[in-house]
Coordinates of C-alpha atoms in Angstrom, one line a residue:
X1 CA -6.8 -8.7 -10.2
X2 CA -5.1 -7.1 -7.2
X3 CA -4.0 -3.9 -8.8
X4 CA -6.2 -0.8 -8.7
X5 CA -5.1 0.3 -12.2
X6 CA -4.9 -2.0 -15.2
X7 CA -1.7 -3.8 -16.3
X8 CA 0.2 -1.5 -18.7
X9 CA -0.8 1.7 -16.9
X10 CA 2.2 3.8 -15.6
X11 CA 0.9 3.4 -12.0
X12 CA 0.2 -0.4 -12.1
X13 CA 1.5 -1.7 -8.8
X14 CA 1.9 -5.0 -7.0
X15 CA 1.8 -3.3 -3.6
X16 CA -0.7 -5.1 -1.4
X17 CA -0.8 -8.2 -3.6
X18 CA 0.1 -10.5 -0.7
X19 CA -3.0 -9.4 1.1
X20 CA -5.4 -9.7 -1.8
X21 CA -8.0 -12.5 -1.9
X22 CA -6.4 -14.6 0.9
X23 CA -9.6 -16.6 1.5
X24 CA -8.3 -18.3 4.7
X25 CA -11.2 -19.0 7.2
X26 CA -8.8 -20.4 9.8
X27 CA -6.7 -17.2 9.8
X28 CA -9.8 -15.0 9.9
X29 CA -11.0 -16.9 13.0
X30 CA -7.6 -16.5 14.6
X31 CA -7.6 -12.7 14.0
X32 CA -11.2 -12.5 15.2
X33 CA -10.4 -14.4 18.4
X34 CA -7.6 -11.9 19.2
X35 CA -9.8 -8.9 18.5
X36 CA -12.3 -7.0 20.8
X37 CA -15.3 -8.3 18.8
X38 CA -17.9 -9.8 21.1
X39 CA -20.6 -10.9 18.6
X40 CA -22.1 -7.4 17.9
X41 CA -24.4 -7.3 14.8
X42 CA -22.7 -6.2 11.6
X43 CA -25.0 -4.6 9.1
X44 CA -24.2 -5.5 5.5
X45 CA -26.1 -3.2 3.0
X46 CA -26.6 -4.7 -0.4
X47 CA -27.9 -3.2 -3.6
X48 CA -30.9 -5.0 -5.2
X49 CA -29.0 -5.9 -8.4
X50 CA -28.9 -9.6 -9.1
X51 CA -25.2 -10.1 -8.7
X52 CA -25.1 -8.1 -5.5
X53 CA -27.9 -10.1 -3.8
X54 CA -26.4 -13.4 -4.9
X55 CA -23.0 -12.2 -3.6
X56 CA -24.5 -11.2 -0.3
X57 CA -25.7 -14.7 0.4
X58 CA -22.3 -16.2 -0.1
X59 CA -20.5 -13.4 1.8
X60 CA -22.9 -13.5 4.8
X61 CA -22.3 -17.3 5.0
X62 CA -18.6 -17.0 4.8
X63 CA -18.5 -14.2 7.5
X64 CA -20.8 -16.2 9.8
X65 CA -18.4 -19.2 9.3
X66 CA -15.6 -17.1 10.8
X67 CA -17.7 -16.1 13.8
X68 CA -19.2 -12.8 12.7
X69 CA -22.9 -11.9 13.3
X70 CA -23.9 -10.5 10.0
X71 CA -27.4 -9.2 9.0
X72 CA -28.0 -8.4 5.3
X73 CA -30.2 -5.4 4.3
X74 CA -31.2 -5.4 0.6
X75 CA -32.3 -2.1 -0.9
X76 CA -32.5 -0.1 -4.1
X77 CA -29.3 1.5 -5.4
X78 CA -30.4 5.0 -4.6
X79 CA -31.0 4.2 -0.9
X80 CA -27.7 2.2 -0.8
X81 CA -25.7 5.1 -2.2
X82 CA -27.4 7.6 0.1
X83 CA -26.7 5.5 3.2
X84 CA -23.1 4.7 2.1
X85 CA -22.4 8.4 2.3
X86 CA -23.3 8.5 6.0
X87 CA -21.4 7.2 9.0
X88 CA -24.3 5.3 10.5
X89 CA -26.7 2.5 9.5
X90 CA -24.1 0.2 8.0
X91 CA -20.7 -1.5 8.5
X92 CA -20.2 -3.2 5.2
X93 CA -21.6 -2.3 1.8
X94 CA -21.4 -3.6 -1.7
X95 CA -20.0 -1.6 -4.6
X96 CA -18.3 -2.6 -7.7
X97 CA -15.1 -1.5 -9.4
X98 CA -12.4 -2.9 -11.6
X99 CA -9.0 -1.8 -12.7
X100 CA -10.5 -0.2 -15.8
X101 CA -9.2 3.1 -17.2
X102 CA -11.5 5.6 -15.4
X103 CA -9.0 8.3 -14.2
X104 CA -6.3 6.0 -13.0
X105 CA -5.2 6.7 -9.4
X106 CA -7.2 9.9 -9.1
X107 CA -10.4 7.9 -9.2
X108 CA -9.3 6.3 -5.9
X109 CA -8.4 9.5 -4.1
X110 CA -12.0 10.5 -3.8
X111 CA -13.1 7.1 -2.5
X112 CA -10.3 6.8 0.1
X113 CA -10.1 10.3 1.5
X114 CA -12.3 13.3 2.1
X115 CA -16.1 13.4 2.8
X116 CA -17.1 10.9 0.1
X117 CA -14.6 8.1 1.0
X118 CA -16.4 4.8 0.8
X119 CA -14.5 3.3 3.8
X120 CA -15.8 6.2 5.9
X121 CA -12.3 6.4 7.5
X122 CA -11.3 9.6 9.2
X123 CA -7.9 10.9 10.1
X124 CA -5.6 8.4 8.3
X125 CA -2.7 10.8 8.3
X126 CA -0.4 8.2 6.6
X127 CA -2.7 7.8 3.7
X128 CA -3.3 11.5 3.4
X129 CA 0.5 12.1 3.4
X130 CA 1.0 9.6 0.7
X131 CA -1.7 11.3 -1.4
X132 CA -0.1 14.7 -0.7
X133 CA 3.2 13.2 -2.1
X134 CA 1.4 11.8 -5.1
X135 CA -0.4 15.1 -5.8
X136 CA 2.6 17.3 -5.1
X137 CA 4.9 16.1 -7.9
X138 CA 5.2 15.6 -11.6
X139 CA 8.2 13.3 -11.1
X140 CA 7.0 9.9 -12.3
X141 CA 9.3 8.0 -9.9
X142 CA 8.1 9.9 -6.9
X143 CA 4.6 9.6 -8.0
X144 CA 4.9 5.8 -8.5
X145 CA 6.5 5.4 -5.0
X146 CA 3.6 7.4 -3.5
X147 CA 1.1 5.3 -5.4
X148 CA 2.7 2.1 -4.0
X149 CA 2.4 3.6 -0.5
X150 CA -1.3 4.4 -1.1
X151 CA -2.1 1.0 -2.5
X152 CA -0.2 -0.8 0.3
X153 CA -1.9 1.3 3.0
X154 CA -5.4 0.6 1.7
X155 CA -4.7 -3.2 1.9
X156 CA -2.9 -3.0 5.3
X157 CA -5.9 -1.0 6.7
X158 CA -8.5 -3.1 4.9
X159 CA -10.2 -0.2 3.2
X160 CA -11.7 -2.6 0.7
X161 CA -12.3 -6.3 0.5
X162 CA -12.8 -8.4 -2.5
X163 CA -16.2 -10.0 -2.2
X164 CA -16.4 -11.7 -5.6
X165 CA -15.8 -11.6 -9.3
X166 CA -18.1 -10.3 -12.0
X167 CA -17.5 -11.9 -15.4
X168 CA -18.1 -10.0 -18.6
X169 CA -18.5 -11.4 -22.2
X170 CA -17.4 -9.5 -25.2
X171 CA -18.3 -10.1 -28.8
X172 CA -16.9 -8.2 -31.7
X173 CA -16.9 -8.2 -35.5
X174 CA -13.8 -9.6 -37.1
X175 CA -12.7 -6.3 -38.6
X176 CA -12.5 -4.5 -35.2
X177 CA -8.9 -3.5 -34.6
X178 CA -7.2 -2.0 -31.5
X179 CA -9.9 -3.2 -29.1
X180 CA -8.7 -4.0 -25.5
X181 CA -11.0 -5.6 -22.9
X182 CA -10.7 -4.0 -19.5
X183 CA -12.3 -5.3 -16.3
X184 CA -15.4 -3.2 -15.8
X185 CA -17.2 -1.1 -18.3
X186 CA -16.8 -1.7 -22.1
X187 CA -14.4 0.8 -23.7
X188 CA -13.8 1.4 -27.4
X189 CA -10.8 3.7 -26.8
X190 CA -8.3 3.7 -29.7
X191 CA -10.4 1.0 -31.6
X192 CA -11.4 1.2 -35.2
X193 CA -12.9 -0.9 -38.0
X194 CA -10.6 -2.0 -40.8

């Protein structure tokens, strides 16, 4: 799903939806042709989890098809996380998140701004101003408008790119009530046995 928070959450937004999962190689080639890219090596760091290594093969091939020179580095998760918090030794890295009920929008503030931001972007004053609006009010309409700005900005500036899908299977006993399946980790919030 395109939204950063799950459907039904007060901050669920369709901002950026038009830019989500476009999967258009011809358009990517066109954008690349008009850029300053001259074939420099792009380092793609990948965790050694099975789904990440399989995903890396597909992503590397797709990026090469568009004309990008991509080298994959596979490593243990500790090394991946350590390198991801630095501004050198990588251009693209794998991660994983879904629109599950972590902390809603606040989960994304720490990964888009400040020293731990996963995109390693610095000085995005438009995004920082939108977060300041979001943090500076308790008015739900103002907060929702700021969240829409935040979401749209991260899509416009390509903070994150969908690299694939991770399916999950759930099984439950017939007397489990109130259970809701969220993308990502299994949650038993407000669930009970009847």
